[in-house]
Amino acid sequence: MNSITNEAPLKAEARNLSFYYGNFQALKNINMPIYEKKVTSLIGPSGCGKSTYLRCFNRMHDLYPGNRYEGAIDFHPDHTDLLSKKVDPIEVRMRISMVFQKPNPFPKSIYENVAYGLRVRGESARSVIDDKVEAALRGAALWGEVKDRLKELGANLSGGQQQRLCIARALATDPELMLFDEPTSALDPIATASIEELISELKEKVTILIVTHNMQQAARISDYTAYMYIGEMVEFGVTDQIFIKPKRKETEDYITGRFG
Amino acid sequence: MNQQELQNLRSMIVAHKRWDYLFGVLGILALMLGLMTFVALFSDMAVNGLARINVEFLTSFPSRRAANAGILSAWVGSVLVMVVTAFAAVPLGVAAGVYLEEYAPKNWVTDIIEINVSNLAGVPSIIYGLLALGLFVYTFGLGQSILTAGLTLALLILPVVIVATREAIRGIPQIIREGAYACGATTWQVVSDHIVPYASAGILTGVIIGMARAIGETAPIITVGALTFIAFLPTAPFTGEPPAGLFDWLFAPFTVMPIQMFNWTSRPEAAFLNNAAAAGFILVLMTLTMNGLAIWLRYRLRKNIKW
Amino acid sequence: MSEPSDRLKKDLTRHFKERVIEAVLFLAAFVSVFTTTAIVYILVSESWVFFQHVPLTDFLFDTQWTPLFDDAHYGIMVLLSGTITSSAVAVLVAIPLGTLIAIYLSEFAPFSVREVAKPFLELLGGIPTIIYGYFALLFLTPLLQKIYPDLPGFNLLSAGIVMGIMIIPYVASLSEDAMRAVPMALREGSYATGATRLQTALRVVVPSAISGIASAYILGISRAVGETMILAVAGGMQPNLTFNPAQPGATITSFIVQVALGDLPHGSIGYQTIFAAGLMLMLLTLVFNLIGFYMRKKYREAY
């Protein structure tokens, strides 16, 4: 974590990003880089817009009427603007996967849950799916626990296992960027620790953007941290710097617990 | 992801979205089929029946000659039966709904009542006709009368009223009850001063929907033995010799709108079919108005009440 | 010291009044239990007399239904075949179209379309069945005869199709309710993998709501089985042991109407046949309703 330089290649870059729920402006003119194969965490008090910001990356807001983006998210290496009206949100979501706050396994078998993204892409070759399901479950550190019960319902797993199942689902399609929306807020401390460990391993292969309400978690797992407040990006930097020597007074107040 | 992979991805998405589009079109077509049926049904009856609808049609008894026939006894019968139905179903249904929401303990008796209410909602209407024939007509000796028909339809729509009452009551937040109890009110005071008044619009919606259903019901009324040809009116309500005479109308033979229409529909002569269309047009108009009113009421309710 | 006891007395009357009111309300709620009991009692007791004259084996296995003739036969199969045939036609119309509409309204339609379509479906479901009967006999049958000239004026096909159209609102609206009850989190999970609307609808929403949808189907079937006037008007009332919808036929329900329209004396065997037929119908719908009831209960527990 300590030896990070700003020379790490960019994976994505938000430029002048604003977001509106109807007339309400939820995000104000955000500029922020996301570095490749690093973990970037978003912190801030609840309602500060960190989840809203995260959900811009896979165009989740397109599912509901009345939402509007301004600005751009430049996605590397092909420089696709994720927010452009010309870019299909489905294309964005196929490249960028997401893990949600509460585990949301489908009412299907463990196997089918992981295979879902592949099936959605029209993959039907049994051997290909078998291999990718196994790889994804291994990647999510779940294979050992479920390899003998792949036909069981995903909902039969414990909360922590369900969340790792959802991570496997998000991993199975080889995403370029993974979004985590407070993935441990519904879990107990032991399950939380295993997810955190997993995220640290995953960054070997994939870029990660994570929202967390837990500052210690951000400090433990992330390379970069952004502090947000009321829809604005207050400060972005290397995690150590943010936590040890924040440049802005507001960040310091939040970090030291004087506020929020 | 390189340009080639990106191209492949995009063409796959285009292919997938074609199915989305196709399904959307199918969905609209299916809805249009419903709409077209409605338009065909309504316009068919309008074309064939509208010419027959005039004052004479409304004020004449049925007749052997189609051109002279009217729906006087039918609509009067329908109105009187509806009066009985409303008087029986509304108090019973509201009381039952209030009991189940505000009083009922969680035990097997309550479970049995709830299972019965939801099961009765699925019993075919003709079974209610058989029930009424055996119970009201012969066991209670009420005869093939307006009273029998009204009570039969009341039993039929009782589940509708009960369910509507319960839903309306469930929409009232717990803090309202707690507020009233905190003032020292008894359960009945809470119910009569707060729950029922606040739920009244929702209950009314359910009552109207139930009545709209009752007014179009044919099978159970035929089963209890309504006549299909009636050329007289029952004694006007509350005009007979008191005290017993006041309720003579309840025991009068009768017919109702849908039965009159059924009778004309089963005649081979085209002129009678036009009468059927005319009666049907009026009947549809009545049920549409009632249901429309209920839907509008519910819509306004949803918009206005913010707890 | 007299004041507290006075207050206690007042509380007692109040308490008594409360209990009386509760008892009255309980009786009102108990009417539903009374109704069910009365239905079962009337059907069973009248059928009891019927089955003393007609052996059960004749009732179940005879292939003729001529209760009003001198040479009386009581084979319920004849009426059942009409009920099954017309219901099958209705179900073939209502289930595909109802499901299609439900998926469309729940997953595809913009808010404004749904706001208009739902009340419209409700209005369609509120039209009296006698009107649908008229429509089947005088609109759809002539229309079908243009395509298929040999179709008789009374037939189960036209009655069944219209019955299906009548049931569409029930199937669509109940299925839509079940699909809307699927938590948004599951949809988001699906969309987040890059699924399209149709993929999300068919692979996640429908399977998640399947017990609710199945219960909607079963309630639809139960309505078709119990439907009376459409068949009495457009199906023809002659008993006919057939599974060919292009023929006229009587159903359990239309037979009851036919007898009720005539002038059968109370207590005669002809009079009792309608209760035996009614018992049969009641058992049929009871089975469907119970299955539907338990399925709905199951899907409520799913999330």
PDB file of C-alpha atoms in Angstrom, chain B residues 20-272:
ATOM      1  CA  ASP B  20     -36.626  -7.314 -26.010  1.00  0.00           C
ATOM      2  CA  TYR B  21     -38.182  -5.246 -28.736  1.00  0.00           C
ATOM      3  CA  LEU B  22     -40.151  -8.185 -30.119  1.00  0.00           C
ATOM      4  CA  PHE B  23     -41.525  -9.009 -26.691  1.00  0.00           C
ATOM      5  CA  GLY B  24     -42.510  -5.407 -26.089  1.00  0.00           C
ATOM      6  CA  VAL B  25     -44.481  -5.425 -29.331  1.00  0.00           C
ATOM      7  CA  LEU B  26     -46.157  -8.715 -28.356  1.00  0.00           C
ATOM      8  CA  GLY B  27     -47.125  -7.279 -24.992  1.00  0.00           C
ATOM      9  CA  ILE B  28     -48.718  -4.241 -26.579  1.00  0.00           C
ATOM     10  CA  LEU B  29     -50.540  -6.469 -29.076  1.00  0.00           C
ATOM     11  CA  ALA B  30     -51.922  -8.596 -26.231  1.00  0.00           C
ATOM     12  CA  LEU B  31     -53.164  -5.464 -24.485  1.00  0.00           C
ATOM     13  CA  MET B  32     -54.640  -4.224 -27.760  1.00  0.00           C
ATOM     14  CA  LEU B  33     -56.533  -7.490 -28.124  1.00  0.00           C
ATOM     15  CA  GLY B  34     -58.176  -6.793 -24.786  1.00  0.00           C
ATOM     16  CA  LEU B  35     -58.950  -3.256 -25.863  1.00  0.00           C
ATOM     17  CA  MET B  36     -60.328  -4.410 -29.205  1.00  0.00           C
ATOM     18  CA  THR B  37     -62.583  -6.973 -27.539  1.00  0.00           C
ATOM     19  CA  PHE B  38     -63.908  -4.234 -25.342  1.00  0.00           C
ATOM     20  CA  VAL B  39     -64.508  -1.913 -28.280  1.00  0.00           C
ATOM     21  CA  ALA B  40     -66.139  -4.686 -30.339  1.00  0.00           C
ATOM     22  CA  LEU B  41     -68.374  -5.692 -27.456  1.00  0.00           C
ATOM     23  CA  PHE B  42     -69.426  -2.162 -26.686  1.00  0.00           C
ATOM     24  CA  SER B  43     -69.943  -1.031 -30.268  1.00  0.00           C
ATOM     25  CA  ASP B  44     -71.798  -4.213 -31.240  1.00  0.00           C
ATOM     26  CA  MET B  45     -74.337  -3.612 -28.524  1.00  0.00           C
ATOM     27  CA  ALA B  46     -74.490   0.088 -29.317  1.00  0.00           C
ATOM     28  CA  VAL B  47     -75.122  -0.535 -33.028  1.00  0.00           C
ATOM     29  CA  ASN B  48     -77.840  -3.105 -32.399  1.00  0.00           C
ATOM     30  CA  GLY B  49     -79.394  -1.660 -29.306  1.00  0.00           C
ATOM     31  CA  LEU B  50     -79.047   2.099 -29.301  1.00  0.00           C
ATOM     32  CA  ALA B  51     -82.090   2.589 -31.543  1.00  0.00           C
ATOM     33  CA  ARG B  52     -84.241   0.818 -28.990  1.00  0.00           C
ATOM     34  CA  ILE B  53     -83.218   2.907 -26.028  1.00  0.00           C
ATOM     35  CA  ASN B  54     -85.819   5.563 -25.300  1.00  0.00           C
ATOM     36  CA  VAL B  55     -88.246   6.533 -22.577  1.00  0.00           C
ATOM     37  CA  GLU B  56     -90.747   3.907 -23.683  1.00  0.00           C
ATOM     38  CA  PHE B  57     -88.144   1.151 -23.410  1.00  0.00           C
ATOM     39  CA  LEU B  58     -87.449   2.176 -19.832  1.00  0.00           C
ATOM     40  CA  THR B  59     -91.124   2.463 -18.868  1.00  0.00           C
ATOM     41  CA  SER B  60     -92.616  -0.617 -20.559  1.00  0.00           C
ATOM     42  CA  PHE B  61     -93.078  -4.140 -19.333  1.00  0.00           C
ATOM     43  CA  PRO B  62     -91.757  -7.048 -21.380  1.00  0.00           C
ATOM     44  CA  SER B  63     -94.095  -8.042 -24.168  1.00  0.00           C
ATOM     45  CA  ARG B  64     -94.655 -10.762 -26.723  1.00  0.00           C
ATOM     46  CA  ARG B  65     -94.049  -8.120 -29.359  1.00  0.00           C
ATOM     47  CA  ALA B  66     -90.453  -7.044 -29.394  1.00  0.00           C
ATOM     48  CA  ALA B  67     -91.199  -3.474 -30.424  1.00  0.00           C
ATOM     49  CA  ASN B  68     -93.429  -2.915 -27.397  1.00  0.00           C
ATOM     50  CA  ALA B  69     -91.189  -4.619 -24.888  1.00  0.00           C
ATOM     51  CA  GLY B  70     -89.253  -2.699 -22.258  1.00  0.00           C
ATOM     52  CA  ILE B  71     -87.200  -3.145 -19.144  1.00  0.00           C
ATOM     53  CA  LEU B  72     -89.376  -1.475 -16.508  1.00  0.00           C
ATOM     54  CA  SER B  73     -89.836  -4.544 -14.312  1.00  0.00           C
ATOM     55  CA  ALA B  74     -86.189  -5.492 -14.832  1.00  0.00           C
ATOM     56  CA  TRP B  75     -84.590  -2.268 -13.702  1.00  0.00           C
ATOM     57  CA  VAL B  76     -87.034  -1.806 -10.834  1.00  0.00           C
ATOM     58  CA  GLY B  77     -86.270  -5.390  -9.765  1.00  0.00           C
ATOM     59  CA  SER B  78     -82.532  -4.780 -10.012  1.00  0.00           C
ATOM     60  CA  VAL B  79     -82.762  -1.619  -7.912  1.00  0.00           C
ATOM     61  CA  LEU B  80     -84.854  -3.305  -5.197  1.00  0.00           C
ATOM     62  CA  VAL B  81     -82.579  -6.349  -5.060  1.00  0.00           C
ATOM     63  CA  MET B  82     -79.541  -4.062  -4.807  1.00  0.00           C
ATOM     64  CA  VAL B  83     -81.148  -2.223  -1.884  1.00  0.00           C
ATOM     65  CA  VAL B  84     -81.526  -5.503   0.003  1.00  0.00           C
ATOM     66  CA  THR B  85     -77.991  -6.570  -0.929  1.00  0.00           C
ATOM     67  CA  ALA B  86     -76.472  -3.314   0.276  1.00  0.00           C
ATOM     68  CA  PHE B  87     -78.423  -3.384   3.534  1.00  0.00           C
ATOM     69  CA  ALA B  88     -77.213  -6.897   4.270  1.00  0.00           C
ATOM     70  CA  ALA B  89     -73.678  -6.937   2.855  1.00  0.00           C
ATOM     71  CA  VAL B  90     -72.330  -3.577   4.034  1.00  0.00           C
ATOM     72  CA  PRO B  91     -72.926  -3.906   7.802  1.00  0.00           C
ATOM     73  CA  LEU B  92     -71.992  -7.595   7.818  1.00  0.00           C
ATOM     74  CA  GLY B  93     -68.898  -7.152   5.687  1.00  0.00           C
ATOM     75  CA  VAL B  94     -67.609  -4.080   7.509  1.00  0.00           C
ATOM     76  CA  ALA B  95     -68.268  -5.681  10.914  1.00  0.00           C
ATOM     77  CA  ALA B  96     -66.455  -8.844   9.851  1.00  0.00           C
ATOM     78  CA  GLY B  97     -63.528  -6.852   8.432  1.00  0.00           C
ATOM     79  CA  VAL B  98     -63.254  -4.760  11.607  1.00  0.00           C
ATOM     80  CA  TYR B  99     -63.383  -7.877  13.745  1.00  0.00           C
ATOM     81  CA  LEU B 100     -60.639  -9.616  11.789  1.00  0.00           C
ATOM     82  CA  GLU B 101     -58.343  -6.581  11.823  1.00  0.00           C
ATOM     83  CA  GLU B 102     -58.959  -5.042  15.248  1.00  0.00           C
ATOM     84  CA  TYR B 103     -60.321  -7.746  17.526  1.00  0.00           C
ATOM     85  CA  ALA B 104     -59.484 -11.225  16.290  1.00  0.00           C
ATOM     86  CA  PRO B 105     -56.976 -13.078  18.479  1.00  0.00           C
ATOM     87  CA  LYS B 106     -54.376 -15.187  16.721  1.00  0.00           C
ATOM     88  CA  ASN B 107     -55.933 -18.616  17.109  1.00  0.00           C
ATOM     89  CA  TRP B 108     -57.463 -21.441  15.111  1.00  0.00           C
ATOM     90  CA  VAL B 109     -60.948 -19.899  15.071  1.00  0.00           C
ATOM     91  CA  THR B 110     -59.582 -16.799  13.368  1.00  0.00           C
ATOM     92  CA  ASP B 111     -57.612 -18.981  10.969  1.00  0.00           C
ATOM     93  CA  ILE B 112     -60.783 -20.860  10.053  1.00  0.00           C
ATOM     94  CA  ILE B 113     -62.664 -17.621   9.446  1.00  0.00           C
ATOM     95  CA  GLU B 114     -59.865 -16.280   7.244  1.00  0.00           C
ATOM     96  CA  ILE B 115     -59.617 -19.484   5.228  1.00  0.00           C
ATOM     97  CA  ASN B 116     -63.387 -19.394   4.753  1.00  0.00           C
ATOM     98  CA  VAL B 117     -63.400 -15.804   3.547  1.00  0.00           C
ATOM     99  CA  SER B 118     -60.707 -16.411   0.943  1.00  0.00           C
ATOM    100  CA  ASN B 119     -62.248 -19.702  -0.094  1.00  0.00           C
ATOM    101  CA  LEU B 120     -65.736 -18.210  -0.486  1.00  0.00           C
ATOM    102  CA  ALA B 121     -64.291 -15.599  -2.850  1.00  0.00           C
ATOM    103  CA  GLY B 122     -63.473 -18.466  -5.212  1.00  0.00           C
ATOM    104  CA  VAL B 123     -66.791 -20.335  -5.001  1.00  0.00           C
ATOM    105  CA  PRO B 124     -68.660 -20.171  -8.337  1.00  0.00           C
ATOM    106  CA  SER B 125     -71.676 -17.886  -8.160  1.00  0.00           C
ATOM    107  CA  ILE B 126     -74.059 -20.620  -9.236  1.00  0.00           C
ATOM    108  CA  ILE B 127     -73.216 -22.515  -6.036  1.00  0.00           C
ATOM    109  CA  TYR B 128     -74.552 -19.532  -4.091  1.00  0.00           C
ATOM    110  CA  GLY B 129     -77.707 -19.943  -6.144  1.00  0.00           C
ATOM    111  CA  LEU B 130     -78.025 -23.556  -5.026  1.00  0.00           C
ATOM    112  CA  LEU B 131     -77.334 -22.538  -1.420  1.00  0.00           C
ATOM    113  CA  ALA B 132     -80.061 -19.912  -1.581  1.00  0.00           C
ATOM    114  CA  LEU B 133     -82.487 -22.309  -3.225  1.00  0.00           C
ATOM    115  CA  GLY B 134     -82.022 -24.865  -0.477  1.00  0.00           C
ATOM    116  CA  LEU B 135     -81.675 -22.449   2.437  1.00  0.00           C
ATOM    117  CA  PHE B 136     -83.593 -19.216   1.818  1.00  0.00           C
ATOM    118  CA  VAL B 137     -86.294 -20.499  -0.523  1.00  0.00           C
ATOM    119  CA  TYR B 138     -87.180 -23.812   1.084  1.00  0.00           C
ATOM    120  CA  THR B 139     -85.652 -24.028   4.594  1.00  0.00           C
ATOM    121  CA  PHE B 140     -86.407 -20.440   5.643  1.00  0.00           C
ATOM    122  CA  GLY B 141     -89.475 -20.241   3.415  1.00  0.00           C
ATOM    123  CA  LEU B 142     -88.633 -16.828   1.989  1.00  0.00           C
ATOM    124  CA  GLY B 143     -89.851 -17.910  -1.434  1.00  0.00           C
ATOM    125  CA  GLN B 144     -88.544 -16.854  -4.809  1.00  0.00           C
ATOM    126  CA  SER B 145     -88.537 -13.259  -3.744  1.00  0.00           C
ATOM    127  CA  ILE B 146     -86.605 -10.008  -3.846  1.00  0.00           C
ATOM    128  CA  LEU B 147     -85.463 -10.716  -0.287  1.00  0.00           C
ATOM    129  CA  THR B 148     -84.025 -14.106  -1.263  1.00  0.00           C
ATOM    130  CA  ALA B 149     -82.216 -12.661  -4.257  1.00  0.00           C
ATOM    131  CA  GLY B 150     -80.850  -9.730  -2.276  1.00  0.00           C
ATOM    132  CA  LEU B 151     -79.542 -11.936   0.509  1.00  0.00           C
ATOM    133  CA  THR B 152     -78.006 -14.365  -1.984  1.00  0.00           C
ATOM    134  CA  LEU B 153     -76.083 -11.597  -3.698  1.00  0.00           C
ATOM    135  CA  ALA B 154     -75.108 -10.193  -0.304  1.00  0.00           C
ATOM    136  CA  LEU B 155     -73.458 -13.489   0.628  1.00  0.00           C
ATOM    137  CA  LEU B 156     -71.820 -13.518  -2.799  1.00  0.00           C
ATOM    138  CA  ILE B 157     -70.177 -10.105  -2.424  1.00  0.00           C
ATOM    139  CA  LEU B 158     -69.450 -10.432   1.284  1.00  0.00           C
ATOM    140  CA  PRO B 159     -65.817 -11.553   0.690  1.00  0.00           C
ATOM    141  CA  VAL B 160     -65.266  -8.500  -1.545  1.00  0.00           C
ATOM    142  CA  VAL B 161     -66.522  -6.121   1.164  1.00  0.00           C
ATOM    143  CA  ILE B 162     -64.565  -7.904   3.897  1.00  0.00           C
ATOM    144  CA  VAL B 163     -61.310  -7.842   1.959  1.00  0.00           C
ATOM    145  CA  ALA B 164     -61.753  -4.168   1.005  1.00  0.00           C
ATOM    146  CA  THR B 165     -62.504  -3.264   4.631  1.00  0.00           C
ATOM    147  CA  ARG B 166     -59.447  -5.107   5.875  1.00  0.00           C
ATOM    148  CA  GLU B 167     -57.173  -3.509   3.301  1.00  0.00           C
ATOM    149  CA  ALA B 168     -58.484  -0.048   4.091  1.00  0.00           C
ATOM    150  CA  ILE B 169     -57.981  -0.630   7.823  1.00  0.00           C
ATOM    151  CA  ARG B 170     -54.497  -2.003   7.291  1.00  0.00           C
ATOM    152  CA  GLY B 171     -53.565   1.253   5.587  1.00  0.00           C
ATOM    153  CA  ILE B 172     -54.128   3.157   8.833  1.00  0.00           C
ATOM    154  CA  PRO B 173     -50.843   3.481  10.705  1.00  0.00           C
ATOM    155  CA  GLN B 174     -50.477   2.053  14.179  1.00  0.00           C
ATOM    156  CA  ILE B 175     -49.686   5.497  15.662  1.00  0.00           C
ATOM    157  CA  ILE B 176     -53.307   6.577  15.066  1.00  0.00           C
ATOM    158  CA  ARG B 177     -54.538   3.689  17.227  1.00  0.00           C
ATOM    159  CA  GLU B 178     -51.892   4.299  19.849  1.00  0.00           C
ATOM    160  CA  GLY B 179     -52.776   7.973  19.949  1.00  0.00           C
ATOM    161  CA  ALA B 180     -56.426   7.169  20.603  1.00  0.00           C
ATOM    162  CA  TYR B 181     -55.687   4.453  23.156  1.00  0.00           C
ATOM    163  CA  ALA B 182     -53.335   6.833  24.922  1.00  0.00           C
ATOM    164  CA  CYS B 183     -56.288   9.171  25.437  1.00  0.00           C
ATOM    165  CA  GLY B 184     -58.039   6.365  27.304  1.00  0.00           C
ATOM    166  CA  ALA B 185     -60.338   5.200  24.509  1.00  0.00           C
ATOM    167  CA  THR B 186     -61.790   1.684  24.529  1.00  0.00           C
ATOM    168  CA  THR B 187     -61.313  -0.589  21.535  1.00  0.00           C
ATOM    169  CA  TRP B 188     -64.800   0.185  20.318  1.00  0.00           C
ATOM    170  CA  GLN B 189     -64.215   3.931  20.647  1.00  0.00           C
ATOM    171  CA  VAL B 190     -61.019   3.599  18.651  1.00  0.00           C
ATOM    172  CA  VAL B 191     -62.876   1.616  16.008  1.00  0.00           C
ATOM    173  CA  SER B 192     -65.965   3.789  15.759  1.00  0.00           C
ATOM    174  CA  ASP B 193     -64.263   7.189  16.151  1.00  0.00           C
ATOM    175  CA  HIS B 194     -61.122   6.553  14.147  1.00  0.00           C
ATOM    176  CA  ILE B 195     -60.694   3.280  12.277  1.00  0.00           C
ATOM    177  CA  VAL B 196     -64.016   3.080  10.452  1.00  0.00           C
ATOM    178  CA  PRO B 197     -64.225   6.792   9.551  1.00  0.00           C
ATOM    179  CA  TYR B 198     -60.647   6.879   8.239  1.00  0.00           C
ATOM    180  CA  ALA B 199     -61.165   3.643   6.324  1.00  0.00           C
ATOM    181  CA  SER B 200     -64.550   4.673   4.952  1.00  0.00           C
ATOM    182  CA  ALA B 201     -63.382   5.755   1.500  1.00  0.00           C
ATOM    183  CA  GLY B 202     -61.508   2.483   1.007  1.00  0.00           C
ATOM    184  CA  ILE B 203     -64.522   0.530   2.238  1.00  0.00           C
ATOM    185  CA  LEU B 204     -66.786   2.473  -0.112  1.00  0.00           C
ATOM    186  CA  THR B 205     -64.547   1.522  -3.037  1.00  0.00           C
ATOM    187  CA  GLY B 206     -64.911  -2.143  -2.167  1.00  0.00           C
ATOM    188  CA  VAL B 207     -68.669  -1.834  -1.678  1.00  0.00           C
ATOM    189  CA  ILE B 208     -69.101  -0.220  -5.095  1.00  0.00           C
ATOM    190  CA  ILE B 209     -67.024  -2.929  -6.789  1.00  0.00           C
ATOM    191  CA  GLY B 210     -69.060  -5.578  -4.978  1.00  0.00           C
ATOM    192  CA  MET B 211     -72.358  -3.963  -5.974  1.00  0.00           C
ATOM    193  CA  ALA B 212     -71.204  -3.669  -9.584  1.00  0.00           C
ATOM    194  CA  ARG B 213     -70.549  -7.382  -9.538  1.00  0.00           C
ATOM    195  CA  ALA B 214     -73.903  -8.134  -7.902  1.00  0.00           C
ATOM    196  CA  ILE B 215     -75.901  -6.116 -10.397  1.00  0.00           C
ATOM    197  CA  GLY B 216     -74.548  -8.169 -13.288  1.00  0.00           C
ATOM    198  CA  GLU B 217     -74.907 -11.568 -11.636  1.00  0.00           C
ATOM    199  CA  THR B 218     -77.324 -13.797 -13.482  1.00  0.00           C
ATOM    200  CA  ALA B 219     -76.760 -17.433 -12.613  1.00  0.00           C
ATOM    201  CA  PRO B 220     -77.565 -17.407  -8.877  1.00  0.00           C
ATOM    202  CA  ILE B 221     -80.695 -15.321  -9.455  1.00  0.00           C
ATOM    203  CA  ILE B 222     -81.929 -17.739 -12.109  1.00  0.00           C
ATOM    204  CA  THR B 223     -81.239 -20.600  -9.738  1.00  0.00           C
ATOM    205  CA  VAL B 224     -83.312 -19.150  -6.913  1.00  0.00           C
ATOM    206  CA  GLY B 225     -86.127 -18.895  -9.422  1.00  0.00           C
ATOM    207  CA  ALA B 226     -86.479 -15.341 -10.651  1.00  0.00           C
ATOM    208  CA  LEU B 227     -89.106 -15.198 -13.357  1.00  0.00           C
ATOM    209  CA  THR B 228     -88.094 -14.287 -16.843  1.00  0.00           C
ATOM    210  CA  PHE B 229     -91.369 -12.676 -17.804  1.00  0.00           C
ATOM    211  CA  ILE B 230     -92.910 -10.219 -15.367  1.00  0.00           C
ATOM    212  CA  ALA B 231     -95.496  -7.708 -16.423  1.00  0.00           C
ATOM    213  CA  PHE B 232     -96.157  -6.059 -13.102  1.00  0.00           C
ATOM    214  CA  LEU B 233     -94.217  -4.214 -10.434  1.00  0.00           C
ATOM    215  CA  PRO B 234     -93.938  -5.223  -6.796  1.00  0.00           C
ATOM    216  CA  THR B 235     -95.842  -2.982  -4.409  1.00  0.00           C
ATOM    217  CA  ALA B 236     -93.828   0.135  -3.933  1.00  0.00           C
ATOM    218  CA  PRO B 237     -91.712  -0.135  -0.778  1.00  0.00           C
ATOM    219  CA  PHE B 238     -93.236   1.187   2.458  1.00  0.00           C
ATOM    220  CA  THR B 239     -96.689   1.889   0.983  1.00  0.00           C
ATOM    221  CA  GLY B 240     -98.638  -1.176   2.152  1.00  0.00           C
ATOM    222  CA  GLU B 241    -100.741  -1.421   5.281  1.00  0.00           C
ATOM    223  CA  PRO B 242     -98.460  -1.052   8.313  1.00  0.00           C
ATOM    224  CA  PRO B 243     -96.824  -2.782   9.966  1.00  0.00           C
ATOM    225  CA  ALA B 244     -96.511  -5.981   7.922  1.00  0.00           C
ATOM    226  CA  GLY B 245     -97.564  -4.401   4.635  1.00  0.00           C
ATOM    227  CA  LEU B 246     -94.596  -2.079   4.654  1.00  0.00           C
ATOM    228  CA  PHE B 247     -92.387  -4.985   3.667  1.00  0.00           C
ATOM    229  CA  ASP B 248     -94.637  -6.651   1.104  1.00  0.00           C
ATOM    230  CA  TRP B 249     -92.179  -5.680  -1.627  1.00  0.00           C
ATOM    231  CA  LEU B 250     -89.538  -7.900  -0.134  1.00  0.00           C
ATOM    232  CA  PHE B 251     -91.586 -10.998  -0.850  1.00  0.00           C
ATOM    233  CA  ALA B 252     -92.722 -10.092  -4.354  1.00  0.00           C
ATOM    234  CA  PRO B 253     -91.729 -12.095  -7.428  1.00  0.00           C
ATOM    235  CA  PHE B 254     -89.323 -10.172  -9.600  1.00  0.00           C
ATOM    236  CA  THR B 255     -86.906 -10.145 -12.482  1.00  0.00           C
ATOM    237  CA  VAL B 256     -83.610  -8.284 -12.908  1.00  0.00           C
ATOM    238  CA  MET B 257     -81.736  -6.667 -15.800  1.00  0.00           C
ATOM    239  CA  PRO B 258     -79.344  -9.512 -16.672  1.00  0.00           C
ATOM    240  CA  ILE B 259     -82.147 -12.079 -16.615  1.00  0.00           C
ATOM    241  CA  GLN B 260     -84.253  -9.918 -18.912  1.00  0.00           C
ATOM    242  CA  MET B 261     -81.292  -9.714 -21.241  1.00  0.00           C
ATOM    243  CA  PHE B 262     -80.712 -13.454 -21.043  1.00  0.00           C
ATOM    244  CA  ASN B 263     -84.351 -14.059 -21.882  1.00  0.00           C
ATOM    245  CA  TRP B 264     -84.191 -11.902 -24.974  1.00  0.00           C
ATOM    246  CA  THR B 265     -80.826 -13.324 -26.034  1.00  0.00           C
ATOM    247  CA  SER B 266     -82.274 -16.822 -26.132  1.00  0.00           C
ATOM    248  CA  ARG B 267     -85.069 -15.790 -28.549  1.00  0.00           C
ATOM    249  CA  PRO B 268     -84.445 -16.487 -32.214  1.00  0.00           C
ATOM    250  CA  GLU B 269     -86.149 -13.319 -33.556  1.00  0.00           C
ATOM    251  CA  ALA B 270     -83.759 -10.533 -34.474  1.00  0.00           C
ATOM    252  CA  ALA B 271     -86.028  -7.890 -32.956  1.00  0.00           C
ATOM    253  CA  PHE B 272     -85.650  -9.460 -29.525  1.00  0.00           C
TER     254      PHE B 272
END
